[in-house]
Amino acid sequence: VQLQASGGGLVQAGGSLRLSCAASGRTFSIYAMGWFRQAPGRERESVATIGWSSGITSYADSVKGRFTISRDTPKNTVYLQMNSLKSEDTAIYFCASKRSNHRPYEYWGQGTLVTVSS
């Protein structure tokens, strides 16, 4: 599975951005997809995940109520709508996929930079 993330950019605090991640290749094997982020000097963290067939979502506490993950299965694309952005949301955002519930996220996109100015 190949993943191509896009949609990052510079936005003021309180603004919104939507990230997209297009999957190609063996997309029939996708069990779940997720968005992760890594800020300078910090470890990578999970932001939001979604079951590819179930549509069940989960969110980090820090983004609940502000971010929404969704997917368009015919387009093999997952989205992350980010509202009420804060300076602490500044990070490189990565999308990833995995083939089963028991596997780690094993396929990763190249990352897209989100910068929130205060």
mmCIF file of C-alpha atoms in Angstrom, residues 6-60:
data_model
loop_
_atom_site.group_PDB
_atom_site.id
_atom_site.type_symbol
_atom_site.label_atom_id
_atom_site.label_comp_id
_atom_site.label_asym_id
_atom_site.label_seq_id
_atom_site.Cartn_x
_atom_site.Cartn_y
_atom_site.Cartn_z
ATOM 1 C CA SER A 6 -1.539 16.376 1.298
ATOM 2 C CA GLY A 7 -3.257 19.470 2.629
ATOM 3 C CA GLY A 8 -0.817 20.841 5.153
ATOM 4 C CA GLY A 9 0.094 24.486 5.355
ATOM 5 C CA LEU A 10 0.262 27.609 7.483
ATOM 6 C CA VAL A 11 -2.866 28.683 9.337
ATOM 7 C CA GLN A 12 -3.642 31.084 12.148
ATOM 8 C CA ALA A 13 -4.754 29.830 15.521
ATOM 9 C CA GLY A 14 -8.471 29.165 15.476
ATOM 10 C CA GLY A 15 -8.430 28.331 11.794
ATOM 11 C CA SER A 16 -9.096 25.100 9.948
ATOM 12 C CA LEU A 17 -7.313 22.744 7.579
ATOM 13 C CA ARG A 18 -8.265 19.485 5.931
ATOM 14 C CA LEU A 19 -5.661 16.831 5.311
ATOM 15 C CA SER A 20 -6.113 14.108 2.727
ATOM 16 C CA CYS A 21 -4.381 10.784 2.333
ATOM 17 C CA ALA A 22 -4.832 8.792 -0.853
ATOM 18 C CA ALA A 23 -4.052 5.092 -0.776
ATOM 19 C CA SER A 24 -3.015 3.032 -3.781
ATOM 20 C CA GLY A 25 -1.785 -0.460 -4.419
ATOM 21 C CA ARG A 26 -3.220 -3.328 -2.367
ATOM 22 C CA THR A 27 -5.973 -1.199 -0.871
ATOM 23 C CA PHE A 28 -8.196 -4.255 -0.411
ATOM 24 C CA SER A 29 -5.880 -5.251 2.440
ATOM 25 C CA ILE A 30 -6.495 -2.102 4.488
ATOM 26 C CA TYR A 31 -8.020 -2.812 7.897
ATOM 27 C CA ALA A 32 -7.600 0.628 9.428
ATOM 28 C CA MET A 33 -6.028 3.976 8.703
ATOM 29 C CA GLY A 34 -4.825 6.666 11.000
ATOM 30 C CA TRP A 35 -3.308 10.070 11.295
ATOM 31 C CA PHE A 36 -0.242 10.585 13.434
ATOM 32 C CA ARG A 37 1.864 13.651 14.127
ATOM 33 C CA GLN A 38 5.317 14.515 15.299
ATOM 34 C CA ALA A 39 6.233 17.919 16.662
ATOM 35 C CA PRO A 40 9.853 19.108 16.931
ATOM 36 C CA GLY A 41 11.599 17.434 19.833
ATOM 37 C CA ARG A 42 8.660 15.187 20.577
ATOM 38 C CA GLU A 43 7.761 11.602 19.872
ATOM 39 C CA ARG A 44 5.254 10.687 17.215
ATOM 40 C CA GLU A 45 1.734 10.392 18.576
ATOM 41 C CA SER A 46 -1.547 9.029 17.323
ATOM 42 C CA VAL A 47 -4.104 11.688 16.449
ATOM 43 C CA ALA A 48 -7.065 9.758 15.042
ATOM 44 C CA THR A 49 -7.832 6.353 13.566
ATOM 45 C CA ILE A 50 -10.674 4.859 11.567
ATOM 46 C CA GLY A 51 -11.705 1.329 10.740
ATOM 47 C CA TRP A 52 -11.751 0.985 6.987
ATOM 48 C CA SER A 53 -14.859 -1.196 6.820
ATOM 49 C CA SER A 54 -16.461 -0.345 10.146
ATOM 50 C CA GLY A 55 -15.907 3.393 10.106
ATOM 51 C CA ILE A 56 -15.296 3.252 13.853
ATOM 52 C CA THR A 57 -13.154 6.181 14.941
ATOM 53 C CA SER A 58 -10.902 7.012 17.847
ATOM 54 C CA TYR A 59 -9.195 10.261 18.821
ATOM 55 C CA ALA A 60 -6.445 11.506 21.050
#
